[in-house]
């Protein structure tokens, strides 16, 4: 029986706790990440008035100051629903932490402090009160009411309840008003050495964010610029008719035509093979980019094979374009820009192959199977 079935079957909290306690960490994480938003809300309702939680349940008091404890989490927001909270004890023995997710570079680390709330049997994750210190290899502490952090962490208080020995469920409020936002955390008791783990996780998070941003740019280019060659006749197309198109907008077409004249005149001749590749880009790759962005943000491993196939195609096709633009009948008049453009495509293809070559690219334990482990406390 999985957790969703247990919730639908109205299992009592003790049965749910026993189910989770009997699993390994990876199994618990996989189980909670299958929960829908409604199921997370149902889990919160089941445990809001059952049991109690202490600060020791989150970060044992036996740990030294700044020793990190990792929590793998899932929430019910559409994007970046998989995340991590990393908590630690301060020298005064209070608890603080921050959020690690694919959008940290954009919205900030979201530092918080944790305080007990005995009357409710919960603890409060307080984003309004920031810690005064953090481990040296953690990101810098930033205010939660500046920049884009304002829309995510400002005035936020999370009420957290204990579900089982390792699993916790929470709900958010802002300025005293309940929000329809729920989340589930799974504590990792066998954390890899603190600094090494954080460095690996941050590096992969930043790489994934860069890949998502690049795919988004590629989607715009495919749906706008490549559609020009995809729908133009073979041979040198009429530039005046291109400016009279309803899509893309005329100023975009003007920029594209400038690029063609100054850097890539081969596109103006629009040979059959270029037209075919632009059709592939506009009608196949464009929707693929959106699919890949969604899968990476959701950390779904099924996208791996598709990205590897795409990276191989990108590497081969861009080599053909590069050779033709350097030595073909319509050679580029600007070697520097042409080389920089194709060099980026080739480097990006190699980056994709490196990032997604592992069997489960979003599973850190399989990507670092030989990493040393700390003793359990």
Coordinates of C-alpha atoms in Angstrom, one line a residue:
X1 CA 0.0 0.0 0.0
X2 CA 1.4 3.4 -0.9
X3 CA 0.8 6.7 0.9
X4 CA -1.8 8.0 -1.5
X5 CA -3.9 4.8 -1.1
X6 CA -3.5 5.0 2.7
X7 CA -4.9 8.6 2.6
X8 CA -7.8 7.7 0.4
X9 CA -8.6 4.7 2.6
X10 CA -8.9 6.9 5.6
X11 CA -6.0 5.0 7.4
X12 CA -5.3 6.3 10.9
X13 CA -2.2 8.4 11.5
X14 CA -0.5 5.4 13.3
X15 CA -0.8 3.2 10.2
X16 CA 0.6 5.9 8.0
X17 CA 3.5 6.5 10.3
X18 CA 4.2 2.7 10.5
X19 CA 4.2 2.5 6.7
X20 CA 6.7 5.3 6.4
X21 CA 9.0 4.1 9.2
X22 CA 9.3 0.7 7.5
X23 CA 10.9 2.2 4.4
X24 CA 14.4 3.3 3.4
X25 CA 15.1 7.0 2.8
X26 CA 15.0 6.7 -1.0
X27 CA 11.7 4.8 -0.8
X28 CA 10.2 7.4 1.5
X29 CA 11.2 10.2 -0.8
X30 CA 9.8 8.4 -3.9
X31 CA 6.6 7.8 -2.0
X32 CA 6.0 11.4 -0.9
X33 CA 6.9 12.9 -4.3
X34 CA 4.0 11.0 -5.8
X35 CA 1.6 12.9 -3.6
X36 CA -0.7 15.4 -5.4
X37 CA -1.5 18.8 -4.0
X38 CA -4.9 17.4 -2.6
X39 CA -3.1 14.5 -1.0
X40 CA -0.5 16.8 0.7
X41 CA -3.4 18.8 2.1
X42 CA -5.1 15.6 3.3
X43 CA -1.9 14.5 5.0
X44 CA -1.6 17.8 6.7
X45 CA -5.2 17.6 7.9
X46 CA -4.6 14.1 9.3
X47 CA -1.6 15.1 11.4
X48 CA -2.4 18.7 12.3
X49 CA -4.0 17.6 15.6
X50 CA -2.0 14.3 16.1
X51 CA 1.2 13.9 17.9
X52 CA 3.9 16.6 18.5
X53 CA 7.2 17.6 17.2
X54 CA 10.3 19.0 18.8
X55 CA 13.4 20.7 17.5
X56 CA 15.4 17.5 18.1
X57 CA 13.2 15.8 15.6
X58 CA 14.6 18.1 12.9
X59 CA 18.2 18.6 13.9
X60 CA 19.4 16.4 16.9
X61 CA 20.9 18.5 19.7
X62 CA 23.9 16.1 19.7
X63 CA 25.1 17.6 16.4
X64 CA 27.8 20.3 16.5
X65 CA 27.0 23.8 15.4
X66 CA 26.6 24.3 11.6
X67 CA 26.4 20.5 10.9
X68 CA 23.8 20.4 8.1
X69 CA 20.8 18.1 8.0
X70 CA 19.2 17.6 4.7
X71 CA 15.4 17.3 4.0
X72 CA 14.2 16.2 0.6
X73 CA 10.8 17.9 -0.1
X74 CA 7.9 18.2 -2.4
X75 CA 5.2 20.9 -2.5
X76 CA 2.0 21.6 -4.4
X77 CA 3.2 24.5 -6.6
X78 CA 3.3 23.9 -10.3
X79 CA 7.0 24.5 -10.8
X80 CA 10.1 23.7 -8.7
X81 CA 7.9 21.4 -6.7
X82 CA 10.9 19.2 -5.7
X83 CA 13.3 21.0 -3.3
X84 CA 15.4 20.6 -0.3
X85 CA 15.5 22.3 3.1
X86 CA 19.0 22.2 4.7
X87 CA 18.9 23.0 8.5
X88 CA 21.6 23.3 11.1
X89 CA 22.2 24.3 14.7
X90 CA 23.5 27.7 15.5
X91 CA 26.1 28.2 18.4
X92 CA 23.2 29.2 20.7
X93 CA 21.6 25.8 19.8
X94 CA 18.6 27.3 17.9
X95 CA 17.9 26.0 14.4
X96 CA 18.2 27.8 11.1
X97 CA 18.3 26.8 7.4
X98 CA 17.7 27.7 3.8
X99 CA 15.9 26.3 0.7
X100 CA 17.7 24.7 -2.2
X101 CA 15.8 24.4 -5.5
X102 CA 16.2 25.1 -9.2
X103 CA 15.1 28.7 -8.8
X104 CA 17.5 29.7 -5.9
X105 CA 19.6 31.7 -8.3
X106 CA 16.5 33.7 -9.1
X107 CA 14.5 34.0 -5.8
X108 CA 17.3 33.7 -3.3
X109 CA 18.1 31.0 -0.7
X110 CA 15.1 31.8 1.5
X111 CA 16.9 31.6 4.9
X112 CA 14.7 30.9 8.0
X113 CA 14.8 30.2 11.7
X114 CA 12.8 27.5 13.4
X115 CA 11.0 27.9 16.7
X116 CA 8.8 25.5 18.7
X117 CA 5.0 26.1 19.0
X118 CA 4.0 23.7 21.9
X119 CA 0.3 24.8 22.1
X120 CA -0.2 23.5 18.6
X121 CA 2.2 20.6 18.8
X122 CA 4.1 22.1 15.8
X123 CA 7.2 24.1 15.0
X124 CA 7.3 27.3 13.0
X125 CA 9.6 27.9 10.1
X126 CA 10.0 31.6 10.3
X127 CA 11.1 33.5 7.2
X128 CA 10.7 36.9 8.9
X129 CA 13.5 36.2 11.4
X130 CA 16.8 35.4 9.7
X131 CA 19.8 33.6 11.3
X132 CA 22.9 35.6 12.2
X133 CA 25.3 33.1 10.8
X134 CA 25.7 30.2 8.4
X135 CA 28.3 27.6 7.4
X136 CA 31.0 29.1 5.4
X137 CA 30.2 27.0 2.3
X138 CA 26.5 27.9 2.3
X139 CA 25.1 30.7 0.2
X140 CA 25.1 34.2 1.7
X141 CA 22.1 35.2 3.8
X142 CA 19.8 37.6 1.9
X143 CA 16.7 39.5 3.1
X144 CA 13.5 37.8 2.2
X145 CA 11.6 41.0 1.3
X146 CA 13.9 42.2 -1.5
X147 CA 14.0 41.4 -5.2
X148 CA 12.1 38.4 -6.4
X149 CA 12.3 36.9 -2.9
X150 CA 9.6 39.4 -2.0
X151 CA 7.0 37.3 -3.9
X152 CA 8.2 34.0 -2.5
X153 CA 9.4 34.3 1.1
X154 CA 8.2 37.6 2.4
X155 CA 6.2 37.4 5.6
X156 CA 6.1 33.6 5.4
X157 CA 5.5 31.3 8.3
X158 CA 5.3 27.5 7.9
X159 CA 3.6 25.3 10.5
X160 CA 5.3 21.9 10.5
X161 CA 3.9 18.7 12.0
X162 CA 5.5 15.3 12.5
X163 CA 4.1 12.4 10.4
X164 CA 6.6 9.7 11.2
X165 CA 10.2 9.3 12.5
X166 CA 11.6 11.0 9.3
X167 CA 8.6 12.6 7.5
X168 CA 7.0 16.0 8.3
X169 CA 4.2 17.9 6.7
X170 CA 3.6 21.6 6.6
X171 CA 1.4 24.5 5.5
X172 CA 2.2 28.1 4.8
X173 CA 0.7 31.4 6.1
X174 CA 1.6 34.9 5.0
X175 CA 0.9 37.9 7.3
X176 CA -1.4 35.7 9.4
X177 CA -3.5 34.5 6.4
X178 CA -3.5 30.8 5.4
X179 CA -2.2 30.0 2.0
X180 CA -3.2 27.0 -0.2
X181 CA 0.4 25.8 -0.1
X182 CA 1.4 22.5 1.4
X183 CA 4.7 20.6 1.5
X184 CA 6.2 17.4 2.8
X185 CA 9.8 16.9 4.1
X186 CA 11.8 13.7 4.5
X187 CA 14.8 13.9 6.7
X188 CA 18.0 12.2 5.4
X189 CA 19.8 10.5 8.3
X190 CA 22.8 9.4 6.2
X191 CA 23.9 12.7 4.8
X192 CA 27.1 12.8 2.7
X193 CA 29.8 15.0 4.2
X194 CA 28.3 18.4 4.5
X195 CA 30.4 20.6 2.3
X196 CA 30.9 18.0 -0.4
X197 CA 27.1 17.3 -0.6
X198 CA 26.2 21.0 -0.8
X199 CA 28.8 21.7 -3.4
X200 CA 27.5 18.8 -5.6
X201 CA 23.9 19.8 -5.1
X202 CA 24.4 23.5 -5.8
X203 CA 26.5 22.7 -8.9
X204 CA 23.8 20.4 -10.4
X205 CA 21.0 22.9 -9.5
X206 CA 22.8 25.7 -11.2
X207 CA 23.5 23.6 -14.3
X208 CA 19.9 22.5 -14.5
X209 CA 18.8 26.2 -14.2
X210 CA 21.2 27.1 -17.1
X211 CA 19.8 24.2 -19.2
X212 CA 16.2 25.3 -18.5
X213 CA 17.1 28.9 -19.5
X214 CA 18.8 27.8 -22.7
X215 CA 15.9 25.6 -23.7
X216 CA 13.6 28.5 -23.1
X217 CA 15.7 30.7 -25.5
X218 CA 15.9 27.9 -28.0
X219 CA 12.1 27.6 -27.9
X220 CA 11.7 31.3 -28.7
X221 CA 14.3 31.0 -31.6
X222 CA 12.6 27.8 -33.0
X223 CA 9.1 29.2 -32.9
X224 CA 10.1 32.6 -34.2
X225 CA 13.2 32.6 -36.4
X226 CA 13.3 29.1 -37.7
X227 CA 9.7 29.4 -38.8
X228 CA 10.8 31.9 -41.4
X229 CA 13.0 29.4 -43.3
X230 CA 10.6 26.6 -42.6
X231 CA 7.7 28.4 -44.4
X232 CA 9.8 30.2 -47.1
X233 CA 10.3 28.7 -50.6
X234 CA 13.6 26.9 -51.4
X235 CA 16.1 29.2 -52.9
X236 CA 16.8 32.9 -52.1
X237 CA 13.5 34.1 -50.5
X238 CA 12.0 37.5 -51.0
X239 CA 13.1 39.7 -48.1
X240 CA 10.2 42.1 -48.7
X241 CA 7.7 39.3 -48.4
X242 CA 9.4 38.2 -45.2
X243 CA 8.8 41.6 -43.7
X244 CA 5.1 41.4 -44.5
X245 CA 4.6 38.2 -42.5
X246 CA 2.2 38.2 -39.6
X247 CA 4.7 36.1 -37.5
X248 CA 7.2 36.8 -36.3
X249 CA 6.8 40.6 -35.8
X250 CA 8.5 42.8 -38.4
X251 CA 11.2 44.1 -36.1
X252 CA 12.2 40.6 -35.3
X253 CA 12.4 39.7 -39.0
X254 CA 14.6 42.8 -39.6
X255 CA 17.0 41.6 -36.9
X256 CA 17.0 38.1 -38.4
X257 CA 17.7 39.5 -41.9
X258 CA 20.6 41.6 -40.6
X259 CA 22.1 38.4 -39.0
X260 CA 21.7 36.5 -42.2
X261 CA 23.5 39.2 -44.3
X262 CA 26.3 39.8 -41.8
X263 CA 26.9 36.4 -40.3
X264 CA 25.0 33.6 -41.9
X265 CA 24.1 34.3 -45.6
X266 CA 23.4 30.6 -46.2
X267 CA 20.0 31.1 -44.5
X268 CA 19.1 33.6 -47.2
X269 CA 19.6 30.9 -49.9
X270 CA 17.4 28.5 -47.9
X271 CA 18.6 25.2 -49.5
X272 CA 16.3 22.2 -49.2
X273 CA 18.3 20.7 -46.3
X274 CA 18.2 23.9 -44.4
X275 CA 14.4 24.2 -44.9
X276 CA 13.9 20.6 -43.7
X277 CA 16.0 21.2 -40.6
X278 CA 14.1 24.5 -39.8
X279 CA 10.8 22.6 -40.2
X280 CA 12.2 20.0 -37.7
X281 CA 13.2 22.8 -35.3
X282 CA 9.9 24.7 -35.5
X283 CA 7.5 21.7 -35.3
X284 CA 9.4 19.1 -33.4
X285 CA 12.1 20.7 -31.3
X286 CA 10.0 23.7 -30.2
X287 CA 7.5 21.5 -28.3
X288 CA 10.3 19.3 -27.1
X289 CA 11.9 22.2 -25.4
X290 CA 8.8 22.9 -23.4
X291 CA 8.5 19.2 -22.5
X292 CA 12.1 19.1 -21.4
X293 CA 11.7 22.3 -19.3
X294 CA 8.8 20.8 -17.5
X295 CA 10.5 17.5 -16.9
X296 CA 13.7 19.1 -15.5
X297 CA 11.8 21.4 -13.2
X298 CA 9.9 18.4 -11.9
X299 CA 13.1 16.3 -11.8
X300 CA 11.6 13.5 -13.8
X301 CA 14.1 11.0 -15.0
X302 CA 12.1 9.8 -18.0
X303 CA 13.4 12.8 -20.0
X304 CA 16.9 11.4 -19.9
X305 CA 16.8 9.3 -23.1
X306 CA 15.1 12.1 -25.1
X307 CA 17.7 14.7 -24.1
X308 CA 20.5 12.4 -25.0
X309 CA 19.1 11.8 -28.4
X310 CA 18.5 15.5 -28.9
X311 CA 22.1 16.3 -27.8
X312 CA 23.5 13.8 -30.3
X313 CA 21.4 15.4 -33.1
X314 CA 22.3 18.9 -32.1
X315 CA 26.0 18.0 -32.2
X316 CA 25.9 16.4 -35.6
X317 CA 23.6 19.0 -37.3
X318 CA 25.5 22.0 -35.9
X319 CA 28.7 20.5 -37.3
X320 CA 27.1 20.4 -40.7
X321 CA 26.0 24.0 -40.4
X322 CA 29.5 25.0 -39.3
X323 CA 31.3 23.3 -42.1
X324 CA 28.9 24.8 -44.7
X325 CA 29.1 28.3 -43.2
X326 CA 32.9 28.1 -43.3
X327 CA 33.6 26.4 -46.6
X328 CA 30.3 26.4 -48.6
X329 CA 29.1 28.5 -51.4
X330 CA 27.6 30.9 -48.9
X331 CA 30.5 31.2 -46.4
X332 CA 30.1 33.4 -43.4
X333 CA 31.7 36.9 -43.8
X334 CA 32.2 37.1 -40.0
X335 CA 34.2 34.1 -38.8
X336 CA 34.3 35.3 -35.1
X337 CA 30.5 35.5 -34.6
X338 CA 29.9 32.3 -36.6
X339 CA 32.5 30.4 -34.7
X340 CA 31.1 31.7 -31.3
X341 CA 27.6 30.7 -32.3
X342 CA 28.4 27.2 -33.3
X343 CA 30.9 26.7 -30.5
X344 CA 28.1 27.4 -28.0
X345 CA 25.8 24.9 -29.6
X346 CA 28.5 22.2 -29.5
X347 CA 29.5 23.0 -25.9
X348 CA 25.8 22.9 -24.9
X349 CA 25.4 19.5 -26.6
X350 CA 28.4 18.1 -24.6
X351 CA 27.0 19.6 -21.4
X352 CA 23.7 17.8 -21.9
X353 CA 25.4 14.5 -22.6
X354 CA 27.5 14.9 -19.4
X355 CA 24.6 16.0 -17.2
X356 CA 22.1 13.3 -18.4
X357 CA 24.4 10.3 -19.0
X358 CA 23.7 8.7 -15.7
X359 CA 20.9 6.2 -15.5
X360 CA 18.9 8.4 -13.1
X361 CA 20.3 12.0 -13.5
X362 CA 18.1 13.4 -10.8
X363 CA 19.1 10.9 -8.1
X364 CA 22.1 12.1 -6.3
X365 CA 23.0 8.8 -4.7
X366 CA 23.4 7.1 -8.0
X367 CA 25.4 9.9 -9.4
X368 CA 27.8 9.8 -6.4
X369 CA 27.8 6.2 -5.3
X370 CA 31.3 6.3 -3.9
X371 CA 30.9 9.4 -1.8
X372 CA 31.8 8.9 1.8
X373 CA 29.1 8.8 4.4
X374 CA 28.9 10.2 7.9
X375 CA 28.2 8.0 10.9
X376 CA 24.6 8.1 12.1
X377 CA 24.1 10.2 15.2

